[in-house]
Short mmCIF file of C-alpha atoms in Angstrom, two decimals:
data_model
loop_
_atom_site.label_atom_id
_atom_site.label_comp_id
_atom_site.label_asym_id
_atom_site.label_seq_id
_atom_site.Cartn_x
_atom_site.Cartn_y
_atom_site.Cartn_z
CA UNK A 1 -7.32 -11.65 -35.23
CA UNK A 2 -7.29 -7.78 -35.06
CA UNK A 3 -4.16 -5.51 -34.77
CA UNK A 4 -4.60 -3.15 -32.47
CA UNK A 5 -2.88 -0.27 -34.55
CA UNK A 6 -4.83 -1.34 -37.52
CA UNK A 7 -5.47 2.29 -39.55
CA UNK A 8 -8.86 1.31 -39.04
CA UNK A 9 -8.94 2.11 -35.53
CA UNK A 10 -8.31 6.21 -34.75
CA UNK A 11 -7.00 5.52 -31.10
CA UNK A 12 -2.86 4.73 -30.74
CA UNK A 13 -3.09 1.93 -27.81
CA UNK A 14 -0.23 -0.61 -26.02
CA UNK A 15 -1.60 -3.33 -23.74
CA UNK A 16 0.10 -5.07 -21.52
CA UNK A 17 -1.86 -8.07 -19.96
CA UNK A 18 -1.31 -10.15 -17.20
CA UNK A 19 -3.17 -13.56 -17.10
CA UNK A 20 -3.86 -16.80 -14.78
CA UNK A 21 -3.41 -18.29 -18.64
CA UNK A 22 0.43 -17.31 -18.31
CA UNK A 23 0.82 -13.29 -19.40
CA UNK A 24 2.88 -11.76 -16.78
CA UNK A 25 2.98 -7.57 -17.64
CA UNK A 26 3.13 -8.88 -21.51
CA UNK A 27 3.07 -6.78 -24.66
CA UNK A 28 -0.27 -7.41 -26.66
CA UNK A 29 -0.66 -6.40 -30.10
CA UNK A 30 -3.38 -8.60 -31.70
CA UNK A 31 -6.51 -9.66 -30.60
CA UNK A 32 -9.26 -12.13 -31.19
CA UNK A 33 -12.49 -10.44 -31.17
CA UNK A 34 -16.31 -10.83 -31.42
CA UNK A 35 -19.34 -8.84 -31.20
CA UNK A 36 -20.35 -8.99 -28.36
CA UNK A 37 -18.78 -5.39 -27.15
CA UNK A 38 -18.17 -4.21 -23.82
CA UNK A 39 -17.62 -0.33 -24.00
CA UNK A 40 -15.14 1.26 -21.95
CA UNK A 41 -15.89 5.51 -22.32
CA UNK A 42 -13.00 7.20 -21.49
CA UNK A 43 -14.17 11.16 -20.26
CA UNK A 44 -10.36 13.04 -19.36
CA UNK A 45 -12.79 16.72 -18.87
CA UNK A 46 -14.13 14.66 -15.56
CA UNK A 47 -11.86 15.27 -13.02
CA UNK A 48 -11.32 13.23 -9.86
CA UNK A 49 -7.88 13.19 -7.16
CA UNK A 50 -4.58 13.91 -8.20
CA UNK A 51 -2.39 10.70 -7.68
CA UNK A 52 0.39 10.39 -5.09
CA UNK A 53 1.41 7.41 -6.05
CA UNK A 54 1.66 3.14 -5.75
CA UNK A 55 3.88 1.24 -4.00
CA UNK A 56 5.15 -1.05 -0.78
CA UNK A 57 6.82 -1.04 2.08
CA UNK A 58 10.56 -1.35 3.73
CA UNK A 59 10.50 -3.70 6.49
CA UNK A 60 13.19 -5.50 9.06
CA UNK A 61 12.16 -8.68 7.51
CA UNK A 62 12.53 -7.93 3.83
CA UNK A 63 15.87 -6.16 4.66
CA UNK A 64 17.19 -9.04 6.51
CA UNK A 65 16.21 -11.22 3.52
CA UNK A 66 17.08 -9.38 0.57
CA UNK A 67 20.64 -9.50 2.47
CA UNK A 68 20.83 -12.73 2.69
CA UNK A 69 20.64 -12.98 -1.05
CA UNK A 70 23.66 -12.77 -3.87
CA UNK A 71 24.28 -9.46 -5.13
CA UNK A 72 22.51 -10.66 -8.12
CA UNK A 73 19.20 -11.53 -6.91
CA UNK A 74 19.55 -8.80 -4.42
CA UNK A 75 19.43 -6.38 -7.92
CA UNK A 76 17.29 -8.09 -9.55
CA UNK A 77 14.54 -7.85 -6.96
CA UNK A 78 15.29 -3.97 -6.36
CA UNK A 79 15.63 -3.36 -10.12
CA UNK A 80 12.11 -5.37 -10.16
CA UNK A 81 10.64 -2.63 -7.80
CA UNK A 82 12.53 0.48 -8.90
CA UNK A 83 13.76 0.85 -12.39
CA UNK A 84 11.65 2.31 -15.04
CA UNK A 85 11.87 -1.46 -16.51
CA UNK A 86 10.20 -2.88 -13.74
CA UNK A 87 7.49 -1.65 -11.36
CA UNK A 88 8.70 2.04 -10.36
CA UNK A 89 7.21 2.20 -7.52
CA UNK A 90 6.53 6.08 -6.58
CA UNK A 91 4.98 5.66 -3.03
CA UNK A 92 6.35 3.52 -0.09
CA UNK A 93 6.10 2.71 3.42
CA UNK A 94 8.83 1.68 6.23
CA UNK A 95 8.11 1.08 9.81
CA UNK A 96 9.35 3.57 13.15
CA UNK A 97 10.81 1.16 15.90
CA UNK A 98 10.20 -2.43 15.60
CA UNK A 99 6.83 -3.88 13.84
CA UNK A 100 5.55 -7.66 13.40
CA UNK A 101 7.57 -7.79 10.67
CA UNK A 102 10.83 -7.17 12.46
CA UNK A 103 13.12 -9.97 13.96
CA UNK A 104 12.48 -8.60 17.17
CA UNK A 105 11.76 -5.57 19.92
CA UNK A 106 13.97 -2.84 19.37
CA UNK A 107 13.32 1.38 19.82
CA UNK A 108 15.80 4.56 19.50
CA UNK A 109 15.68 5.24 22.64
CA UNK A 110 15.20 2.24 25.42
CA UNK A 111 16.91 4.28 28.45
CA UNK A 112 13.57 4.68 30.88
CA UNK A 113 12.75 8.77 31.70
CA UNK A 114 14.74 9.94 28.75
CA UNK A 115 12.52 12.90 28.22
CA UNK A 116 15.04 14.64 26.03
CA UNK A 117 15.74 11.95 24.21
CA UNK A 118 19.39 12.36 24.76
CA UNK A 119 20.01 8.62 23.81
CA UNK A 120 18.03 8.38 20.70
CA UNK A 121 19.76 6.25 17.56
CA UNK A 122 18.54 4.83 14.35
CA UNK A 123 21.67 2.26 14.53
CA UNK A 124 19.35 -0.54 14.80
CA UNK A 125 18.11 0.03 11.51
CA UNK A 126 21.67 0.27 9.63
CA UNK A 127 22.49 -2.88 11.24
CA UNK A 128 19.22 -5.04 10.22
CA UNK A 129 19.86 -3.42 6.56
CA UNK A 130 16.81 -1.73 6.53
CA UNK A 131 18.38 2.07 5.86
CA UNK A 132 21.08 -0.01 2.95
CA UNK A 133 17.81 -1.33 1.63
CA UNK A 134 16.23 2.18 0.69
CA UNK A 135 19.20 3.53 0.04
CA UNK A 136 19.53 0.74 -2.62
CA UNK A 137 16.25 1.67 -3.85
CA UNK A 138 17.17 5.34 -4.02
CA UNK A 139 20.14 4.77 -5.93
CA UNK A 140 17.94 2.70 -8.70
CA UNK A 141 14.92 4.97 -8.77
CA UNK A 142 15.14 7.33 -11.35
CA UNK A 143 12.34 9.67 -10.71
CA UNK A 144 12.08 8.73 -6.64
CA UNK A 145 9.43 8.23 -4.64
CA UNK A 146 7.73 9.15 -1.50
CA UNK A 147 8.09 7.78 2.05
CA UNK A 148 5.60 7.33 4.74
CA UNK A 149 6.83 5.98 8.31
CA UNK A 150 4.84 4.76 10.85
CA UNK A 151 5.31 3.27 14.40
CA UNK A 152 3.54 0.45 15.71
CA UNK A 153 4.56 1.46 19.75
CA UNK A 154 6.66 4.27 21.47
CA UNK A 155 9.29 2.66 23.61
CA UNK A 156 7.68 0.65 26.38
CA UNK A 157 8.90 2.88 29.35
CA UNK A 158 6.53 6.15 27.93
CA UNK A 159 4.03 3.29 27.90
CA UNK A 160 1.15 2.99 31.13
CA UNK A 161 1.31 -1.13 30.51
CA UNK A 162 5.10 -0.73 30.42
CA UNK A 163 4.58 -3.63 27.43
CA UNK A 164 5.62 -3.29 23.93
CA UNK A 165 1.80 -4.64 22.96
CA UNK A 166 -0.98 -2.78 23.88
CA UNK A 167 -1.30 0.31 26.42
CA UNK A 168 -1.30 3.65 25.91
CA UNK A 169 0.76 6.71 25.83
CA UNK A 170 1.16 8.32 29.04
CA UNK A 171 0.15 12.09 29.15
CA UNK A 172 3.22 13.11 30.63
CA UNK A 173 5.23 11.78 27.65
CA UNK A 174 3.13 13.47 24.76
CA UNK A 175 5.51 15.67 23.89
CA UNK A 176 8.93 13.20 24.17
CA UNK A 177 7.00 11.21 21.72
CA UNK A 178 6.19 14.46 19.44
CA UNK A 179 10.09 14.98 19.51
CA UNK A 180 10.62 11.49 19.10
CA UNK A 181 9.18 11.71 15.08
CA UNK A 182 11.29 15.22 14.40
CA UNK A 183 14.73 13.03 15.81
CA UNK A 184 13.63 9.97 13.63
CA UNK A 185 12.92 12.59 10.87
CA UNK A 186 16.52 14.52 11.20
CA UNK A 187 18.26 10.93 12.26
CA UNK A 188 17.22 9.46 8.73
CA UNK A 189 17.81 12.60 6.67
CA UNK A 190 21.19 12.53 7.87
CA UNK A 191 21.99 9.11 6.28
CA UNK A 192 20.31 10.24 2.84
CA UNK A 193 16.81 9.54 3.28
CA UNK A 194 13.66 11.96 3.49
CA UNK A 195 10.47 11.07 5.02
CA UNK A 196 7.83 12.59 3.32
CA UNK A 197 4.89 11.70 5.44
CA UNK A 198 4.19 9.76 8.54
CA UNK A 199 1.31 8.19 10.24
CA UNK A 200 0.57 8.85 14.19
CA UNK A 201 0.19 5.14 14.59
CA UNK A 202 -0.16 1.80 12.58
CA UNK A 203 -3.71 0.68 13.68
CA UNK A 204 -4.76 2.74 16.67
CA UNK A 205 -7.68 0.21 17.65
CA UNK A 206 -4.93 -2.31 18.36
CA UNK A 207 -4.72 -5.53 16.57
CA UNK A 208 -5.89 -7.82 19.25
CA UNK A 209 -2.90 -7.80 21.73
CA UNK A 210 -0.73 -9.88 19.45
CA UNK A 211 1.94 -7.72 18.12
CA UNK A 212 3.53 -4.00 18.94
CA UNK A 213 0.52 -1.45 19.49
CA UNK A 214 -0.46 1.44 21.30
CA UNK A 215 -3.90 2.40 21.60
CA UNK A 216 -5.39 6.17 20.51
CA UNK A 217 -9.09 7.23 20.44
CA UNK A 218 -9.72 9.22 17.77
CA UNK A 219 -10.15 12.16 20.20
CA UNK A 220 -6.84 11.41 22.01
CA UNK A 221 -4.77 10.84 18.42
CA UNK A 222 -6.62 14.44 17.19
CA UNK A 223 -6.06 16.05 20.15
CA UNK A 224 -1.78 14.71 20.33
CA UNK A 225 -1.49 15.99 16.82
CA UNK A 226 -3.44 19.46 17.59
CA UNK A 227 -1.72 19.69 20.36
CA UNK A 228 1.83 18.04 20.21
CA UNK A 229 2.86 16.99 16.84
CA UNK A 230 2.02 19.67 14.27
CA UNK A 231 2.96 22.29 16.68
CA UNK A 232 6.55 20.66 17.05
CA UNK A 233 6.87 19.86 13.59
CA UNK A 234 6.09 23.46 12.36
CA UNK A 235 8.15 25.03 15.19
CA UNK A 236 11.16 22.65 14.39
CA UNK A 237 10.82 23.93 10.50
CA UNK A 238 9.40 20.69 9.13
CA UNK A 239 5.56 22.02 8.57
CA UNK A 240 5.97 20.11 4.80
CA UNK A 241 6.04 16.77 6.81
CA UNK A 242 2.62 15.23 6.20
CA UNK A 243 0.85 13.46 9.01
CA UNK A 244 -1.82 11.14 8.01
CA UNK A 245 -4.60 10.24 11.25
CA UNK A 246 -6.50 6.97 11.53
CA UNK A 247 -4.06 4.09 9.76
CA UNK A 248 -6.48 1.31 10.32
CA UNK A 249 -9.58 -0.17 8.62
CA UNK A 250 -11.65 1.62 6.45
CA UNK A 251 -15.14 0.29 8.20
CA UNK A 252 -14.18 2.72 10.98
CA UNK A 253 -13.24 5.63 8.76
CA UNK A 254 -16.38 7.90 9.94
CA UNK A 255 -15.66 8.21 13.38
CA UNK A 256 -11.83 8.99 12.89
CA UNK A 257 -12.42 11.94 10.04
CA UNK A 258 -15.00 13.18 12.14
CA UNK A 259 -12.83 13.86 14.70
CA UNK A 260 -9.71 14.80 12.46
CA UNK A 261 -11.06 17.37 10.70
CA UNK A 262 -13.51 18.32 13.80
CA UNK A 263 -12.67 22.16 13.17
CA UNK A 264 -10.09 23.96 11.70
CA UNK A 265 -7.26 23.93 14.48
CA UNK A 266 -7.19 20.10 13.90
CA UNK A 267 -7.81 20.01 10.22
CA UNK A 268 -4.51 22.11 9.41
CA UNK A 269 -2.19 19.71 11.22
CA UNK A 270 -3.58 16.65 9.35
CA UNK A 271 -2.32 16.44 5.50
CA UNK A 272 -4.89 13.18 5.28
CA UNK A 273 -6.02 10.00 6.63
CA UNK A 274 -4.26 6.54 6.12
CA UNK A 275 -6.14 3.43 5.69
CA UNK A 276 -5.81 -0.19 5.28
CA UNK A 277 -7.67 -3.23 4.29
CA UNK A 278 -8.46 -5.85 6.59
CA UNK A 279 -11.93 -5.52 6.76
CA UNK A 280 -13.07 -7.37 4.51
CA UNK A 281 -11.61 -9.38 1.37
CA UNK A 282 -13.81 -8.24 -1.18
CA UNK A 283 -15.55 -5.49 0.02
CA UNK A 284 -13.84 -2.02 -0.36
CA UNK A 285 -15.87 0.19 1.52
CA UNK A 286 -17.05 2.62 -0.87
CA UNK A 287 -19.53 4.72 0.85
CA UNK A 288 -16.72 5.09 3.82
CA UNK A 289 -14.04 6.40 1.08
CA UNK A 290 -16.54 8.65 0.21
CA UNK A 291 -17.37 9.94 3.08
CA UNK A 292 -13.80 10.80 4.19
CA UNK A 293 -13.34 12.37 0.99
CA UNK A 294 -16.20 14.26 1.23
CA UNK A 295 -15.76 15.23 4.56
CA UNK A 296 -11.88 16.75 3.83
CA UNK A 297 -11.56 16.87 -0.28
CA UNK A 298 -8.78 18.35 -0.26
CA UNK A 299 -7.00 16.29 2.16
CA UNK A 300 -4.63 12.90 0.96
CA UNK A 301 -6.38 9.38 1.38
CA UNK A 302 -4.23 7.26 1.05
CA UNK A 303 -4.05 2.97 1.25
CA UNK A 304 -1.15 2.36 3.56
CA UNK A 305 -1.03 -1.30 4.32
CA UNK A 306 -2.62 -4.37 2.45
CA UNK A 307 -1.52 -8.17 1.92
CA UNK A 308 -2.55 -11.84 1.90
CA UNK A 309 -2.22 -12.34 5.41
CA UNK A 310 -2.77 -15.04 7.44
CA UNK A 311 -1.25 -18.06 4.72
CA UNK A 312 1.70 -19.24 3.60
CA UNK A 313 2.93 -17.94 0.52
CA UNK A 314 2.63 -21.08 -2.81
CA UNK A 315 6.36 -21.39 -4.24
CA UNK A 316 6.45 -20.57 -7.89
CA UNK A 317 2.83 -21.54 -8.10
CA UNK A 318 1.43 -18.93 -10.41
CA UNK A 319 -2.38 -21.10 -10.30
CA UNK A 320 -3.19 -20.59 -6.93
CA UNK A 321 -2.94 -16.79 -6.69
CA UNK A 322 -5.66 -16.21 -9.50
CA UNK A 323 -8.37 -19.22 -7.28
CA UNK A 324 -10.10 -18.81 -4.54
CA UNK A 325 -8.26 -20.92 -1.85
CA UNK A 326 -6.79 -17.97 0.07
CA UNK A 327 -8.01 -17.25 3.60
CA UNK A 328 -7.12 -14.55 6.39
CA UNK A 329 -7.44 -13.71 9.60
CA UNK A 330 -11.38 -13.49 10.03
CA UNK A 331 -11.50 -16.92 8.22
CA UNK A 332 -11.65 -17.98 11.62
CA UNK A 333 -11.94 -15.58 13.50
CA UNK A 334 -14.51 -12.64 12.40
CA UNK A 335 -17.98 -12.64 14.82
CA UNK A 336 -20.51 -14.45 13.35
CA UNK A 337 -21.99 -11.45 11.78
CA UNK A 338 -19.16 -10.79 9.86
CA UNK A 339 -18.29 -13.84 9.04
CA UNK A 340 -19.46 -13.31 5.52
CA UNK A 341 -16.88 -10.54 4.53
CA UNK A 342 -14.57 -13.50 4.63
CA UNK A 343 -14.72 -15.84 2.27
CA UNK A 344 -12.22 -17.70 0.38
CA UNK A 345 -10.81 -15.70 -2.22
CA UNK A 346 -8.15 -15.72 -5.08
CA UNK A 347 -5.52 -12.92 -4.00
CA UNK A 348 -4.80 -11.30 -7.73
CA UNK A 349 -9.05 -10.98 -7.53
CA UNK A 350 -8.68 -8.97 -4.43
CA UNK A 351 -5.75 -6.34 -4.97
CA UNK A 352 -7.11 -5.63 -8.53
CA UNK A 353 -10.89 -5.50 -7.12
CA UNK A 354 -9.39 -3.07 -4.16
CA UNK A 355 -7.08 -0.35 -6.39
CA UNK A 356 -9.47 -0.14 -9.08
CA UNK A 357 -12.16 0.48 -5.97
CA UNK A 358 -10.26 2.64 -4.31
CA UNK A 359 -9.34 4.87 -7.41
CA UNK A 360 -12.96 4.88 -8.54
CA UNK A 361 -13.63 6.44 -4.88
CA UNK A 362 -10.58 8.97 -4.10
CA UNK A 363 -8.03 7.40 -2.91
CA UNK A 364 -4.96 8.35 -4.30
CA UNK A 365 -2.24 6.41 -3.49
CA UNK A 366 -2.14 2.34 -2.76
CA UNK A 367 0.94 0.87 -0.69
CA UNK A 368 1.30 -2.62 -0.42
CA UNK A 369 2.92 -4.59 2.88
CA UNK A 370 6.39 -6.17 2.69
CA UNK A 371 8.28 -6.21 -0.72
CA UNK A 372 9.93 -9.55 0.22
CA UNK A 373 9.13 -12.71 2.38
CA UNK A 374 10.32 -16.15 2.41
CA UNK A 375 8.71 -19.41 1.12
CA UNK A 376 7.35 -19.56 5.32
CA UNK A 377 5.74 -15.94 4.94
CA UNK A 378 8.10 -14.50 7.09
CA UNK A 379 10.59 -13.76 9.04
CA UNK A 380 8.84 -12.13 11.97
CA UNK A 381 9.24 -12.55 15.95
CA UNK A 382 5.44 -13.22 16.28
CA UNK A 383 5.05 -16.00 13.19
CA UNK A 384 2.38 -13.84 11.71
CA UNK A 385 3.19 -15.29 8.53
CA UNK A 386 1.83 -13.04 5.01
CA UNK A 387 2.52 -13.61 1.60
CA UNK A 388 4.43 -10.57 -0.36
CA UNK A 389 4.79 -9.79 -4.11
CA UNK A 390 7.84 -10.98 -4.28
CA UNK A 391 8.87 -14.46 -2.12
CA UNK A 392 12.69 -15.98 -2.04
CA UNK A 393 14.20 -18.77 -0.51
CA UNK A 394 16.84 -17.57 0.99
CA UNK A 395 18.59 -20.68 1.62
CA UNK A 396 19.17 -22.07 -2.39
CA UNK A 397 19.30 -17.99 -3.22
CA UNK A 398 15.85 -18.09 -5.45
CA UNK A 399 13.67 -15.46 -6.45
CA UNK A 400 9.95 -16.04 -7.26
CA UNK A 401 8.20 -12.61 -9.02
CA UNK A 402 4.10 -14.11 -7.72
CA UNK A 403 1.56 -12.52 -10.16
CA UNK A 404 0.85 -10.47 -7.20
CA UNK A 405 3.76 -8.46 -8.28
CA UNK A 406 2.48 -8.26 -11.78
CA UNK A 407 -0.79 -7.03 -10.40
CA UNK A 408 0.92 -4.45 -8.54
CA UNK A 409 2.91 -3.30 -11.64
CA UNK A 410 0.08 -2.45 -13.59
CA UNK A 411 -0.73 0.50 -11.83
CA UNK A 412 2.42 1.92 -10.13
CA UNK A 413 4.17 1.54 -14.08
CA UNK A 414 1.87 3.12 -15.77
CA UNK A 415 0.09 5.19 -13.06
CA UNK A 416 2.32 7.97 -12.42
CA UNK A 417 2.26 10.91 -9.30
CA UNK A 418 0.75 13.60 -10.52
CA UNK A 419 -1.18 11.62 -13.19
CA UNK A 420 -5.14 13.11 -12.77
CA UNK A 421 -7.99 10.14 -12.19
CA UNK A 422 -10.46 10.98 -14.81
CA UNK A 423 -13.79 9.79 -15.87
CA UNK A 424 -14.39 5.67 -16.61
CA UNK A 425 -16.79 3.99 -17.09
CA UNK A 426 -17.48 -0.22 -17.90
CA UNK A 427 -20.53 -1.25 -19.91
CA UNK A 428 -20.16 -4.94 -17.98
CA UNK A 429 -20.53 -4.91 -14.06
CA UNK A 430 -18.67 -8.00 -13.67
CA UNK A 431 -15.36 -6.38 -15.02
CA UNK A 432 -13.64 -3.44 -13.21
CA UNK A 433 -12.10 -0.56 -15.05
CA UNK A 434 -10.35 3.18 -13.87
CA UNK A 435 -8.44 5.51 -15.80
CA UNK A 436 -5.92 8.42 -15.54
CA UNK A 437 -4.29 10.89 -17.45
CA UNK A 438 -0.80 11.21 -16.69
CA UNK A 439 1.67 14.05 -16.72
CA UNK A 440 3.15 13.10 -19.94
CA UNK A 441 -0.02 12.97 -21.76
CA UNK A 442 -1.24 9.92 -21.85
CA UNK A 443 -4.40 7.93 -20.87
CA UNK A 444 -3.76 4.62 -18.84
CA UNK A 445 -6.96 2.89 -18.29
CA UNK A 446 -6.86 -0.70 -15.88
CA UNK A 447 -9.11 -3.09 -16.95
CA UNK A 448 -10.14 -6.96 -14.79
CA UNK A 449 -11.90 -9.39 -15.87
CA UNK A 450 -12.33 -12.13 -13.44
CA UNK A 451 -14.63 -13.84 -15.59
CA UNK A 452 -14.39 -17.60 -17.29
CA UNK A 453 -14.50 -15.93 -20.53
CA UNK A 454 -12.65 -14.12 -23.04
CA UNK A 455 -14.44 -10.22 -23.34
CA UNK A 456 -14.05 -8.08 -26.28
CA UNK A 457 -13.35 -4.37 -25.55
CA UNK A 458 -14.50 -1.21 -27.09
CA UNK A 459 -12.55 1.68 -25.70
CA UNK A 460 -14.24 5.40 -26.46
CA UNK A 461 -12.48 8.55 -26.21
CA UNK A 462 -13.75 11.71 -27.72
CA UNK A 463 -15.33 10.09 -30.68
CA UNK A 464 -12.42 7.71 -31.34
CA UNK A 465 -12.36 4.32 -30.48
CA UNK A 466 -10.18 0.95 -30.40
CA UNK A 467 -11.63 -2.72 -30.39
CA UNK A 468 -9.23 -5.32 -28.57
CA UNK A 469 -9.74 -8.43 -26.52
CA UNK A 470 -8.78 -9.33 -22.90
CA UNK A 471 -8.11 -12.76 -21.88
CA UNK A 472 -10.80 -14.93 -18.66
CA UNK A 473 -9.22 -14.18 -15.56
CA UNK A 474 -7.22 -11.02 -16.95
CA UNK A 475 -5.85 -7.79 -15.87
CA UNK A 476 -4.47 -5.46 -18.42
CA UNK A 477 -3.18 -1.84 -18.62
CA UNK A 478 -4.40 -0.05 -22.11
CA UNK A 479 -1.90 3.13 -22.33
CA UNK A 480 -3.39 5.29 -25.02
CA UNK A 481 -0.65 8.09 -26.99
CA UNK A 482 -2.94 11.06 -27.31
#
């Protein structure tokens, strides 16, 4: 056994492991080591994005849930997200109107021709607890974080299908809709809340006529912001609003930042692009991150939406979320030819896999789907049942923390906004590793190992080094005290 902090070793370390052998966000201080070494070389004078942040999103569904709980749980779980003890999550996500994950239709304004949007109100969302949910999360988070709303429809009556799914907006409504944002904007801030960025619309390409959507080209969304949105915005004194494009896949990223950032009178409305996940569950795209970033580097790209979708969450079975028996949606129902970027998969495996991936290609900021579901994967008006972080059963008022929250804490605790991605790199291509230096100083490097085996580490940093150990099937966050 080797102490970490042994004088023998230059470099200060804490590591904090979670395990499918049992470690959940536990303190490690000795390790078992061999010599077989994989090197970790840490480089902090290579320079990469600045982070924005890590985090999840508000939703009807988690609201209605985490109201439905005692007072005790309903702490625990938001003390679980938003302390400093637990997760601090710095970058979240809620939903404009009604989403899958609501209870059911609903918009701010349902009276047809209401240009002016003289009968716009957010009371929906005080009464399904959604607003009493971030304000619950405000009034834990010490250090705050970051909002990002995004509708899934306008109102059905600016719609040419005249049908919450599907359709698109009509022209003659492009600028209610624009106005529509700045009253949600003004509506929230009013009950305490600010929206820091929002998306023109959650998954533009639609998501197969199944839930809320309205459809957008990449021309059509470029040309509504150019033309519509950032002009209101900036005349209505809210220019610092961000608005991220695209909000969908990252397989069709090349076509959408093409046309975003197609000359400079686009490019100045956008602050970034959005993305999600869905693609694929182990591929991450690399080559399209980079082109994105590449194509706008100093634009945000940021991870907006990503889950297990497409199963029922495993009650307080911590096994099954580090093997690969999860499916999702193109399981059954990807074409043939991608049919392959489907296979079963063990869900810790994939989020680690993804916001290592995505940090090692410029993204900087990674926000999760709902906070909270129930021991169905829901509630939701469609049945579109996911599996969340964090899953309760709201009827016997239990709590169940999934190592998928774990997984999630390892980077938004010790990952902070403003913290620099620096250089990284892993001597063994079957484990993953990233790194950042924070604003406080200090180095936290993310190491998985999905292996069968036990791996010995030998972490480098300007001629100093550390040996410890990390554990088969492993995730662990090394913070290093410079």
């Amino acid at each position: 056994m080797i102490n970490c902090k042994s004088k023998k070793y230059a470099l200060d370390v804490e590591v904090y492991e979670t395990s499918a052998s049992g470690n959940a966000l536990t303190k490690i201080n000795e390790f078992s080591t061999d010599n077989n070494l994989v090197k970790v070389e840490i480089n902090p004078n290579e320079k990469f994005q600045t982070i924005t942040g890590f985090g999840g999103a508000f939703t009807e569904s988690s609201a209605y849930l985490l109201n439905r709980l005692s007072k005790e749980n309903q702490n625990k779980i938001m003390l679980a997200y938003f302390s400093n003890e637990g997760a601090n999550y710095s970058l979240t996500r809620t939903h404009i109107n009604s989403c899958d994950f609501s209870l059911k239709h609903y918009a701010y304004a349902m009276v047809d021709g209401d240009k002016n949007l003289d009968h716009f109100s957010i009371e929906e969302d005080k009464k399904n607890n959604l607003i009493p949910m971030i304000l619950q999360a405000k009034s834990i988070s010490k250090e705050g974080f970051k909002i990002i709303a995004s509708p899934w429809t306008a109102p059905p009556w600016m719609k040419d299908n005249k049908a919450w799914v599907g359709g698109k907006l009509l022209p003659e409504y492009n600028d209610t809709w624009a106005l529509y944002f700045l009253k949600y904007i003004d509506a929230y801030k009013k009950e305490g809340i600010d929206i820091w960025g929002i998306t023109v619309e959650n998954e533009p390409h639609g998501n197969g006529n199944n839930w809320e959507s309205m459809l957008f080209s990449p021309k059509e969304m470029t040309d509504f912001v150019q033309n519509h949105l950032g002009p209101k915005l900036e005349h209505d004194g809210k220019a610092n609003i961000k608005i991220f494009g695209y909000d969908q896949n990252r397989a069709g990223l090349k076509e959408w930042v093409d046309e975003m950032y197609r000359d400079e009178q686009s490019s100045k409305y956008f602050a970034g692009t959005a993305i999600h996940w869905y693609e694929s569950t182990y591929d991450y795209f690399p080559d399209a991150l980079q082109y994105a970033h590449n194509k706008a580097p100093n634009k945000y790209l940021i991870e907006t939406e990503g889950c297990v979708d497409s199963e029922i969450p495993k009650w307080k079975d911590d096994a099954w979320y580090w093997e690969k028996e999860a499916t999702d949606w193109g399981w059954d129902w990807a074409s043939e030819k991608d049919k392959h970027l489907h296979p079963k998969y063990a869900p810790v495996n994939r989020y680690a896999t993804d916001i290592i991936g995505c940090l090692n290609n410029w993204v900087d900021g990674w926000i999760d789907w709902n906070m909270v579901l129930d021991k169905q994967g829901g509630p939701n008006w469609f049945k579109n049942w996911c599996v969340a972080p964090i899953i309760v059963d709201d009827i016997k008022d239990e709590v169940y923390l999934t190592p998928l929250y774990y997984t999630m804490a390892h980077f938004s605790k010790f990952m902070r906004p403003g913290a620099v991605k620096i250089g990284c790199s892993i001597s063994n291509k079957d484990l993953k590793a990233t790194a950042v230096k924070n604003p406080d100083g200090t180095i936290a490097v993310v190491i998985f190992n999905p292996t069968e085996l036990k791996q010995t580490i030998d972490i480098q940093l300007n001629n100093r080094n550390t040996i410890i150990s990390i554990n088969a099937k492993a995730l662990q966050t090394i913070v290093i005290n410079l």
